[in-house]
mmCIF file of C-alpha atoms in Angstrom:
data_model
loop_
_atom_site.group_PDB
_atom_site.id
_atom_site.type_symbol
_atom_site.label_atom_id
_atom_site.label_comp_id
_atom_site.label_asym_id
_atom_site.label_seq_id
_atom_site.Cartn_x
_atom_site.Cartn_y
_atom_site.Cartn_z
ATOM 1 C CA MET A 242 0.159 0.428 0.049
ATOM 2 C CA VAL A 243 0.842 3.449 -1.205
ATOM 3 C CA LYS A 244 2.054 5.484 2.591
ATOM 4 C CA LEU A 245 -0.500 8.943 1.477
ATOM 5 C CA SER A 246 -2.676 10.039 -1.310
ATOM 6 C CA ILE A 247 -2.510 13.399 -2.810
ATOM 7 C CA ILE A 248 -6.049 14.607 -4.120
ATOM 8 C CA VAL A 249 -5.134 17.585 -6.828
ATOM 9 C CA PRO A 250 -8.844 18.857 -8.261
ATOM 10 C CA VAL A 251 -7.479 20.991 -11.641
ATOM 11 C CA TYR A 252 -10.046 23.030 -13.334
ATOM 12 C CA ASN A 253 -9.101 25.777 -15.808
ATOM 13 C CA VAL A 254 -5.689 26.316 -13.794
ATOM 14 C CA GLU A 255 -3.154 25.994 -16.307
ATOM 15 C CA LYS A 256 -1.865 29.405 -15.423
ATOM 16 C CA THR A 257 -1.137 27.454 -11.638
ATOM 17 C CA LEU A 258 -0.730 24.098 -11.728
ATOM 18 C CA ARG A 259 2.846 23.801 -13.059
ATOM 19 C CA ARG A 260 3.746 25.646 -9.627
ATOM 20 C CA CYS A 261 1.493 23.347 -8.000
ATOM 21 C CA LEU A 262 2.762 20.242 -9.390
ATOM 22 C CA ASP A 263 6.556 21.319 -8.673
ATOM 23 C CA SER A 264 6.288 21.848 -5.085
ATOM 24 C CA ILE A 265 4.545 18.312 -4.636
ATOM 25 C CA LEU A 266 6.535 16.673 -6.876
ATOM 26 C CA THR A 267 9.893 18.098 -4.806
ATOM 27 C CA GLN A 268 9.378 16.814 -1.486
ATOM 28 C CA SER A 269 11.898 14.654 0.390
ATOM 29 C CA PHE A 270 9.041 12.272 1.171
ATOM 30 C CA ARG A 271 8.722 10.212 -1.522
ATOM 31 C CA ASP A 272 5.854 7.603 -0.805
ATOM 32 C CA TYR A 273 2.596 8.324 -2.472
ATOM 33 C CA GLU A 274 0.546 8.938 -4.841
ATOM 34 C CA LEU A 275 -0.765 11.898 -7.112
ATOM 35 C CA LEU A 276 -4.385 11.930 -7.850
ATOM 36 C CA LEU A 277 -5.084 14.436 -10.511
ATOM 37 C CA VAL A 278 -8.716 15.236 -11.205
ATOM 38 C CA ASP A 279 -8.911 17.147 -14.624
ATOM 39 C CA ASP A 280 -13.037 18.658 -13.710
ATOM 40 C CA GLY A 281 -13.659 19.215 -17.416
ATOM 41 C CA SER A 282 -11.291 21.722 -17.876
ATOM 42 C CA THR A 283 -11.334 23.815 -21.270
ATOM 43 C CA ASP A 284 -7.739 24.954 -21.018
ATOM 44 C CA GLY A 285 -4.924 23.384 -20.984
ATOM 45 C CA SER A 286 -4.628 22.005 -17.642
ATOM 46 C CA GLY A 287 -5.803 18.608 -19.006
ATOM 47 C CA ALA A 288 -2.512 18.819 -20.971
ATOM 48 C CA ILE A 289 -0.163 19.785 -18.235
ATOM 49 C CA ALA A 290 -1.563 16.535 -15.945
ATOM 50 C CA ASP A 291 -1.217 14.212 -18.848
ATOM 51 C CA ALA A 292 2.169 15.478 -19.541
ATOM 52 C CA ALA A 293 3.359 15.131 -15.607
ATOM 53 C CA ALA A 294 1.905 11.445 -15.506
ATOM 54 C CA GLU A 295 4.303 10.825 -18.340
ATOM 55 C CA ASP A 296 7.081 11.939 -16.389
ATOM 56 C CA ASP A 297 6.450 10.564 -12.879
ATOM 57 C CA GLY A 298 4.767 7.022 -12.311
ATOM 58 C CA ARG A 299 3.243 8.401 -9.682
ATOM 59 C CA ILE A 300 0.360 10.232 -11.312
ATOM 60 C CA ARG A 301 -2.480 9.047 -12.360
ATOM 61 C CA VAL A 302 -4.633 11.529 -14.312
ATOM 62 C CA PHE A 303 -8.471 11.080 -14.237
ATOM 63 C CA HIS A 304 -10.658 13.131 -17.266
ATOM 64 C CA LYS A 305 -14.124 13.933 -16.040
ATOM 65 C CA PRO A 306 -16.781 16.116 -16.916
ATOM 66 C CA ASN A 307 -17.306 19.485 -15.270
ATOM 67 C CA GLY A 308 -18.909 18.627 -11.454
ATOM 68 C CA GLY A 309 -17.530 21.320 -9.444
ATOM 69 C CA LEU A 310 -14.755 21.279 -6.543
ATOM 70 C CA SER A 311 -17.027 18.714 -4.226
ATOM 71 C CA ASP A 312 -17.095 16.011 -7.308
ATOM 72 C CA ALA A 313 -13.676 16.421 -8.115
ATOM 73 C CA ARG A 314 -12.200 15.992 -4.286
ATOM 74 C CA ASN A 315 -14.619 12.962 -4.193
ATOM 75 C CA HIS A 316 -13.867 11.134 -7.573
ATOM 76 C CA GLY A 317 -10.483 11.154 -5.805
ATOM 77 C CA LEU A 318 -11.171 9.889 -3.026
ATOM 78 C CA ASP A 319 -13.258 7.035 -4.264
ATOM 79 C CA ARG A 320 -9.731 6.017 -5.997
ATOM 80 C CA ALA A 321 -7.310 6.638 -3.225
ATOM 81 C CA ARG A 322 -5.192 3.760 -2.178
ATOM 82 C CA GLY A 323 -3.404 4.921 0.356
ATOM 83 C CA GLU A 324 -2.902 4.803 4.403
ATOM 84 C CA TYR A 325 -3.076 8.746 4.806
ATOM 85 C CA VAL A 326 -5.059 10.962 2.222
ATOM 86 C CA CYS A 327 -4.585 15.079 1.617
ATOM 87 C CA PHE A 328 -6.226 17.465 -0.468
ATOM 88 C CA ILE A 329 -3.743 19.930 -2.588
ATOM 89 C CA ASP A 330 -5.822 22.382 -4.139
ATOM 90 C CA SER A 331 -4.509 23.503 -8.017
ATOM 91 C CA ASP A 332 -4.185 26.947 -7.485
ATOM 92 C CA ASP A 333 -1.860 26.711 -4.287
ATOM 93 C CA GLU A 334 1.658 25.317 -3.130
ATOM 94 C CA ILE A 335 3.159 23.353 0.366
ATOM 95 C CA ALA A 336 5.935 24.750 1.575
ATOM 96 C CA PRO A 337 9.525 22.321 0.889
ATOM 97 C CA ASP A 338 9.669 19.294 3.077
ATOM 98 C CA THR A 339 6.111 19.593 4.314
ATOM 99 C CA LEU A 340 5.388 16.041 4.036
ATOM 100 C CA ARG A 341 7.909 14.288 5.487
ATOM 101 C CA PRO A 342 7.357 15.328 9.485
ATOM 102 C CA LEU A 343 3.376 15.694 9.327
ATOM 103 C CA ILE A 344 3.780 11.647 7.495
ATOM 104 C CA GLY A 345 6.311 11.045 10.538
ATOM 105 C CA MET A 346 4.212 12.124 13.065
ATOM 106 C CA MET A 347 0.631 9.999 11.461
ATOM 107 C CA ASP A 348 3.262 6.948 11.809
ATOM 108 C CA GLY A 349 4.297 7.724 15.189
ATOM 109 C CA ASP A 350 1.067 8.377 16.714
ATOM 110 C CA ALA A 351 -1.514 4.995 15.898
ATOM 111 C CA ASP A 352 -4.008 7.174 17.862
ATOM 112 C CA CYS A 353 -3.723 9.967 15.624
ATOM 113 C CA ASP A 354 -6.776 10.322 12.821
ATOM 114 C CA MET A 355 -6.068 13.817 11.655
ATOM 115 C CA LEU A 356 -3.288 16.237 11.570
ATOM 116 C CA GLU A 357 -3.881 19.756 11.230
ATOM 117 C CA PHE A 358 -0.648 22.059 10.626
ATOM 118 C CA PRO A 359 -0.309 25.777 9.546
ATOM 119 C CA VAL A 360 -1.307 27.917 6.065
ATOM 120 C CA SER A 361 0.242 31.137 4.466
ATOM 121 C CA GLN A 362 -0.669 33.178 1.926
ATOM 122 C CA ARG A 363 1.369 35.063 -0.482
ATOM 123 C CA VAL A 364 0.724 39.170 -0.142
ATOM 124 C CA ASP A 365 2.815 41.337 -2.397
ATOM 125 C CA GLY A 366 6.011 38.173 -2.312
ATOM 126 C CA HIS A 367 5.776 37.833 1.299
ATOM 127 C CA GLU A 368 4.513 35.038 3.388
ATOM 128 C CA VAL A 369 1.525 35.591 5.682
ATOM 129 C CA ALA A 370 0.173 33.366 8.138
ATOM 130 C CA CYS A 371 -3.520 32.279 8.067
ATOM 131 C CA PHE A 372 -3.308 29.841 10.711
ATOM 132 C CA ARG A 373 -0.615 28.861 13.809
ATOM 133 C CA PRO A 374 -1.807 26.443 15.442
ATOM 134 C CA ALA A 375 -0.157 25.115 18.905
ATOM 135 C CA PRO A 376 1.399 21.931 18.968
ATOM 136 C CA LYS A 377 -1.702 20.132 20.918
ATOM 137 C CA SER A 378 -3.097 16.612 20.773
ATOM 138 C CA TYR A 379 -7.391 16.689 21.676
ATOM 139 C CA GLY A 380 -8.627 14.373 23.983
ATOM 140 C CA SER A 381 -11.568 14.180 21.921
ATOM 141 C CA ALA A 382 -13.089 15.538 18.882
ATOM 142 C CA LEU A 383 -15.202 17.694 20.849
ATOM 143 C CA GLU A 384 -12.324 19.441 22.658
ATOM 144 C CA TRP A 385 -10.982 20.152 19.200
ATOM 145 C CA LEU A 386 -14.590 22.045 18.596
ATOM 146 C CA SER A 387 -14.318 23.803 21.278
ATOM 147 C CA ALA A 388 -11.261 24.981 20.694
ATOM 148 C CA TYR A 389 -12.790 26.973 17.729
ATOM 149 C CA GLY A 390 -12.243 24.207 15.344
ATOM 150 C CA PHE A 391 -14.348 25.153 12.797
ATOM 151 C CA GLU A 392 -12.853 28.697 12.299
ATOM 152 C CA HIS A 393 -10.287 26.763 10.452
ATOM 153 C CA CYS A 394 -11.605 23.687 9.127
ATOM 154 C CA TRP A 395 -10.135 23.834 5.503
ATOM 155 C CA ALA A 396 -10.287 20.281 4.168
ATOM 156 C CA CYS A 397 -6.494 21.214 2.597
ATOM 157 C CA ASN A 398 -4.700 22.183 5.348
ATOM 158 C CA LYS A 399 -4.691 18.305 6.993
ATOM 159 C CA ILE A 400 -3.587 15.022 6.570
ATOM 160 C CA TYR A 401 -6.523 11.999 7.737
ATOM 161 C CA ARG A 402 -6.114 8.555 7.960
ATOM 162 C CA ARG A 403 -8.427 7.169 5.333
ATOM 163 C CA SER A 404 -9.915 4.819 7.383
ATOM 164 C CA LEU A 405 -11.568 7.984 9.350
ATOM 165 C CA THR A 406 -12.675 9.154 5.513
ATOM 166 C CA ALA A 407 -13.921 6.054 4.392
ATOM 167 C CA GLY A 408 -17.279 6.439 2.569
ATOM 168 C CA LEU A 409 -17.347 10.217 3.513
ATOM 169 C CA HIS A 410 -18.180 12.684 0.669
ATOM 170 C CA PHE A 411 -17.877 16.369 0.120
ATOM 171 C CA ILE A 412 -21.910 17.273 -0.935
ATOM 172 C CA LYS A 413 -21.789 18.557 -4.617
ATOM 173 C CA GLY A 414 -23.298 21.958 -4.225
ATOM 174 C CA LYS A 415 -22.890 23.310 -1.244
ATOM 175 C CA VAL A 416 -20.907 26.923 -0.039
ATOM 176 C CA PHE A 417 -18.277 26.250 2.123
ATOM 177 C CA GLU A 418 -17.986 22.095 1.655
ATOM 178 C CA ASP A 419 -14.997 21.590 3.498
ATOM 179 C CA VAL A 420 -17.425 22.785 7.007
ATOM 180 C CA TYR A 421 -19.927 19.641 6.043
ATOM 181 C CA PHE A 422 -17.105 17.793 5.170
ATOM 182 C CA ILE A 423 -15.042 18.209 8.378
ATOM 183 C CA GLY A 424 -18.417 17.861 10.397
ATOM 184 C CA ALA A 425 -18.989 14.654 9.043
ATOM 185 C CA CYS A 426 -14.989 13.356 9.867
ATOM 186 C CA VAL A 427 -15.734 15.183 13.782
ATOM 187 C CA SER A 428 -18.446 12.962 14.202
ATOM 188 C CA ARG A 429 -16.421 9.870 14.046
ATOM 189 C CA ASN A 430 -15.277 11.458 17.236
ATOM 190 C CA PRO A 431 -11.437 10.823 15.472
ATOM 191 C CA ARG A 432 -8.564 11.766 17.530
ATOM 192 C CA ILE A 433 -7.166 14.818 16.519
ATOM 193 C CA ALA A 434 -3.890 17.053 16.688
ATOM 194 C CA ALA A 435 -1.999 19.708 15.669
ATOM 195 C CA THR A 436 1.495 20.393 14.711
ATOM 196 C CA THR A 437 3.570 23.699 14.073
ATOM 197 C CA ARG A 438 5.205 22.200 11.192
#
């Protein structure tokens, strides 16, 4: 089994997709599959994804009719084979050497089902912190919620144990679809941890 499934929805992002892919493919952690879900792109995004897959056997590309972000993520979730799952949006990137320590933390704590990590935004060429959690292991999902968990319930700043997400989907057509997905995860009372890494 591959260790991590990285799901990237792709829709008309030819200007940012290569940067996103480079940030993933240059990670020091290598035991992953990269699922690129082309959600009916009408620009060159699909071709960029196909070319990347020709160069790297860890990349799997799926072309499907346009169904929206939730549908694209669900398409990837249903085909993921990793022990863990994460989502990266195609106009985002991950910092160098992000994945190795995160996977190490998950491997080192068999009770951890979801690990959240910092988020930054680039403003005028500078990194600005959007979310910097304190390192913590929560005793229950309720404890995470009581610590204002829903104020940072983005899907893309977390590593999930795939067993936690089994059978779950993003709700198509919903605004703030991440909230509903994280809510469904939390309803299973997972063990949640946060890291400053």
